[in-house]
mmCIF file with all atom_site columns, C-alpha atoms in Angstrom:
data_model
loop_
_atom_site.group_PDB
_atom_site.id
_atom_site.type_symbol
_atom_site.label_atom_id
_atom_site.label_alt_id
_atom_site.label_comp_id
_atom_site.label_asym_id
_atom_site.label_entity_id
_atom_site.label_seq_id
_atom_site.pdbx_PDB_ins_code
_atom_site.Cartn_x
_atom_site.Cartn_y
_atom_site.Cartn_z
_atom_site.occupancy
_atom_site.B_iso_or_equiv
_atom_site.pdbx_formal_charge
_atom_site.auth_seq_id
_atom_site.auth_comp_id
_atom_site.auth_asym_id
_atom_site.auth_atom_id
_atom_site.pdbx_PDB_model_num
ATOM 1  C CA . MET G 1 1  ? 0.366   -0.082 0.445   1.00 0.00 ? 10 MET G CA 1
ATOM 2  C CA . GLY G 1 2  ? 1.167   3.554  -0.475  1.00 0.00 ? 11 GLY G CA 1
ATOM 3  C CA . LYS G 1 3  ? 1.911   6.814  1.105   1.00 0.00 ? 12 LYS G CA 1
ATOM 4  C CA . PHE G 1 4  ? -1.205  8.741  1.559   1.00 0.00 ? 13 PHE G CA 1
ATOM 5  C CA . THR G 1 5  ? -0.186  12.266 1.083   1.00 0.00 ? 14 THR G CA 1
ATOM 6  C CA . VAL G 1 6  ? -2.000  15.777 1.897   1.00 0.00 ? 15 VAL G CA 1
ATOM 7  C CA . PRO G 1 7  ? -1.138  18.248 -0.784  1.00 0.00 ? 16 PRO G CA 1
ATOM 8  C CA . ASP G 1 8  ? 0.546   21.594 0.732   1.00 0.00 ? 17 ASP G CA 1
ATOM 9  C CA . LYS G 1 9  ? -2.766  23.207 -1.476  1.00 0.00 ? 18 LYS G CA 1
ATOM 10 C CA . VAL G 1 10 ? -5.305  22.346 -3.324  1.00 0.00 ? 19 VAL G CA 1
ATOM 11 C CA . LEU G 1 11 ? -7.468  24.024 -6.115  1.00 0.00 ? 20 LEU G CA 1
ATOM 12 C CA . PHE G 1 12 ? -10.916 22.995 -7.058  1.00 0.00 ? 21 PHE G CA 1
ATOM 13 C CA . VAL G 1 13 ? -11.895 24.806 -10.848 1.00 0.00 ? 22 VAL G CA 1
ATOM 14 C CA . CYS G 1 14 ? -15.533 24.360 -12.370 1.00 0.00 ? 23 CYS G CA 1
ATOM 15 C CA . THR G 1 15 ? -15.311 23.274 -15.967 1.00 0.00 ? 24 THR G CA 1
ATOM 16 C CA . GLY G 1 16 ? -19.133 23.301 -15.555 1.00 0.00 ? 25 GLY G CA 1
ATOM 17 C CA . SER G 1 17 ? -21.029 24.550 -18.984 1.00 0.00 ? 26 SER G CA 1
ATOM 18 C CA . LYS G 1 18 ? -20.841 28.353 -18.214 1.00 0.00 ? 27 LYS G CA 1
ATOM 19 C CA . CYS G 1 19 ? -17.895 28.591 -16.192 1.00 0.00 ? 28 CYS G CA 1
ATOM 20 C CA . ALA G 1 20 ? -16.087 26.720 -18.944 1.00 0.00 ? 29 ALA G CA 1
ATOM 21 C CA . LYS G 1 21 ? -17.317 28.822 -21.551 1.00 0.00 ? 30 LYS G CA 1
ATOM 22 C CA . ARG G 1 22 ? -16.153 32.681 -19.373 1.00 0.00 ? 31 ARG G CA 1
ATOM 23 C CA . GLY G 1 23 ? -12.511 30.655 -18.663 1.00 0.00 ? 32 GLY G CA 1
ATOM 24 C CA . GLY G 1 24 ? -12.558 27.811 -16.180 1.00 0.00 ? 33 GLY G CA 1
ATOM 25 C CA . LYS G 1 25 ? -11.668 24.973 -18.881 1.00 0.00 ? 34 LYS G CA 1
ATOM 26 C CA . ASP G 1 26 ? -8.993  27.486 -19.545 1.00 0.00 ? 35 ASP G CA 1
ATOM 27 C CA . MET G 1 27 ? -7.468  27.922 -16.409 1.00 0.00 ? 36 MET G CA 1
ATOM 28 C CA . PHE G 1 28 ? -7.795  24.470 -14.993 1.00 0.00 ? 37 PHE G CA 1
ATOM 29 C CA . LYS G 1 29 ? -5.354  23.826 -17.490 1.00 0.00 ? 38 LYS G CA 1
ATOM 30 C CA . THR G 1 30 ? -3.061  26.495 -16.564 1.00 0.00 ? 39 THR G CA 1
ATOM 31 C CA . ALA G 1 31 ? -3.350  25.639 -13.210 1.00 0.00 ? 40 ALA G CA 1
ATOM 32 C CA . LYS G 1 32 ? -2.234  22.363 -13.755 1.00 0.00 ? 41 LYS G CA 1
ATOM 33 C CA . ARG G 1 33 ? 1.247   23.397 -15.391 1.00 0.00 ? 42 ARG G CA 1
ATOM 34 C CA . TYR G 1 34 ? 1.957   25.820 -13.082 1.00 0.00 ? 43 TYR G CA 1
ATOM 35 C CA . ALA G 1 35 ? 1.760   23.304 -10.672 1.00 0.00 ? 44 ALA G CA 1
ATOM 36 C CA . LYS G 1 36 ? 3.942   20.517 -12.406 1.00 0.00 ? 45 LYS G CA 1
ATOM 37 C CA . SER G 1 37 ? 6.404   23.371 -11.557 1.00 0.00 ? 46 SER G CA 1
ATOM 38 C CA . ALA G 1 38 ? 5.924   24.534 -8.397  1.00 0.00 ? 47 ALA G CA 1
ATOM 39 C CA . SER G 1 39 ? 8.226   23.879 -5.475  1.00 0.00 ? 48 SER G CA 1
ATOM 40 C CA . GLU G 1 40 ? 4.974   23.217 -3.542  1.00 0.00 ? 49 GLU G CA 1
ATOM 41 C CA . ASP G 1 41 ? 3.073   20.562 -3.785  1.00 0.00 ? 50 ASP G CA 1
ATOM 42 C CA . ILE G 1 42 ? -0.184  21.957 -5.192  1.00 0.00 ? 51 ILE G CA 1
ATOM 43 C CA . GLU G 1 43 ? -2.822  19.497 -6.427  1.00 0.00 ? 52 GLU G CA 1
ATOM 44 C CA . VAL G 1 44 ? -5.801  20.757 -9.114  1.00 0.00 ? 53 VAL G CA 1
ATOM 45 C CA . ILE G 1 45 ? -8.532  19.124 -9.350  1.00 0.00 ? 54 ILE G CA 1
ATOM 46 C CA . ARG G 1 46 ? -11.595 19.904 -12.133 1.00 0.00 ? 55 ARG G CA 1
ATOM 47 C CA . ILE G 1 47 ? -15.072 20.019 -10.648 1.00 0.00 ? 56 ILE G CA 1
ATOM 48 C CA . GLU G 1 48 ? -17.871 19.735 -12.887 1.00 0.00 ? 57 GLU G CA 1
ATOM 49 C CA . CYS G 1 49 ? -20.307 22.646 -11.514 1.00 0.00 ? 58 CYS G CA 1
ATOM 50 C CA . THR G 1 50 ? -20.671 24.361 -8.059  1.00 0.00 ? 59 THR G CA 1
ATOM 51 C CA . ASP G 1 51 ? -23.974 25.898 -8.784  1.00 0.00 ? 60 ASP G CA 1
ATOM 52 C CA . ARG G 1 52 ? -23.298 29.426 -8.664  1.00 0.00 ? 61 ARG G CA 1
ATOM 53 C CA . CYS G 1 53 ? -23.195 29.756 -12.694 1.00 0.00 ? 62 CYS G CA 1
ATOM 54 C CA . ASP G 1 54 ? -24.063 33.314 -12.065 1.00 0.00 ? 63 ASP G CA 1
ATOM 55 C CA . TRP G 1 55 ? -20.709 34.064 -11.038 1.00 0.00 ? 64 TRP G CA 1
ATOM 56 C CA . ALA G 1 56 ? -19.306 32.110 -13.215 1.00 0.00 ? 65 ALA G CA 1
ATOM 57 C CA . PRO G 1 57 ? -16.350 31.147 -13.590 1.00 0.00 ? 66 PRO G CA 1
ATOM 58 C CA . VAL G 1 58 ? -16.082 29.659 -10.085 1.00 0.00 ? 67 VAL G CA 1
ATOM 59 C CA . CYS G 1 59 ? -12.707 28.187 -8.174  1.00 0.00 ? 68 CYS G CA 1
ATOM 60 C CA . THR G 1 60 ? -12.230 27.426 -4.969  1.00 0.00 ? 69 THR G CA 1
ATOM 61 C CA . PHE G 1 61 ? -8.760  27.034 -3.482  1.00 0.00 ? 70 PHE G CA 1
ATOM 62 C CA . SER G 1 62 ? -7.583  25.583 0.427   1.00 0.00 ? 71 SER G CA 1
ATOM 63 C CA . PRO G 1 63 ? -6.217  26.081 2.741   1.00 0.00 ? 72 PRO G CA 1
ATOM 64 C CA . GLY G 1 64 ? -8.408  28.943 3.631   1.00 0.00 ? 73 GLY G CA 1
ATOM 65 C CA . ASN G 1 65 ? -11.929 28.280 2.190   1.00 0.00 ? 74 ASN G CA 1
ATOM 66 C CA . ILE G 1 66 ? -10.930 30.914 -0.140  1.00 0.00 ? 75 ILE G CA 1
ATOM 67 C CA . TRP G 1 67 ? -13.906 31.419 -3.268  1.00 0.00 ? 76 TRP G CA 1
ATOM 68 C CA . LEU G 1 68 ? -13.325 33.058 -6.317  1.00 0.00 ? 77 LEU G CA 1
ATOM 69 C CA . LYS G 1 69 ? -15.647 34.288 -8.002  1.00 0.00 ? 78 LYS G CA 1
ATOM 70 C CA . GLU G 1 70 ? -15.375 35.957 -11.851 1.00 0.00 ? 79 GLU G CA 1
ATOM 71 C CA . TYR G 1 71 ? -11.807 35.341 -11.440 1.00 0.00 ? 80 TYR G CA 1
ATOM 72 C CA . SER G 1 72 ? -8.687  36.113 -13.606 1.00 0.00 ? 81 SER G CA 1
ATOM 73 C CA . GLU G 1 73 ? -5.723  34.064 -14.722 1.00 0.00 ? 82 GLU G CA 1
ATOM 74 C CA . LYS G 1 74 ? -3.811  36.287 -12.235 1.00 0.00 ? 83 LYS G CA 1
ATOM 75 C CA . ASP G 1 75 ? -6.383  36.439 -9.566  1.00 0.00 ? 84 ASP G CA 1
ATOM 76 C CA . VAL G 1 76 ? -6.013  32.490 -9.056  1.00 0.00 ? 85 VAL G CA 1
ATOM 77 C CA . LEU G 1 77 ? -1.890  32.861 -9.887  1.00 0.00 ? 86 LEU G CA 1
ATOM 78 C CA . LYS G 1 78 ? -2.088  35.226 -7.237  1.00 0.00 ? 87 LYS G CA 1
ATOM 79 C CA . LEU G 1 79 ? -3.442  32.697 -4.742  1.00 0.00 ? 88 LEU G CA 1
ATOM 80 C CA . LEU G 1 80 ? -0.747  29.963 -5.776  1.00 0.00 ? 89 LEU G CA 1
ATOM 81 C CA . LEU G 1 81 ? 1.964   31.888 -5.487  1.00 0.00 ? 90 LEU G CA 1
ATOM 82 C CA . ALA G 1 82 ? 1.302   33.084 -2.290  1.00 0.00 ? 91 ALA G CA 1
ATOM 83 C CA . LYS G 1 83 ? 3.453   31.748 0.710   1.00 0.00 ? 92 LYS G CA 1
ATOM 84 C CA . ASP G 1 84 ? 1.356   31.123 3.899   1.00 0.00 ? 93 ASP G CA 1
#
């Protein structure tokens, strides 16, 4: 049995239909690329729907239970780059 690891940071990116059209799908790809080269252990998880379509695109970030709505790529990368 392998070792169970807990990442330092987790980004959940909604890629449901409205979020995907408004940049969620591209943000998921960008964040995945960033996470591969990051010095910290960052996990990026695609989720289908947060039921917050009026504020698309939506993502959430842990630790901190931070939610972003109508975000830009710069907003998300700033969170991923932030040191605790």
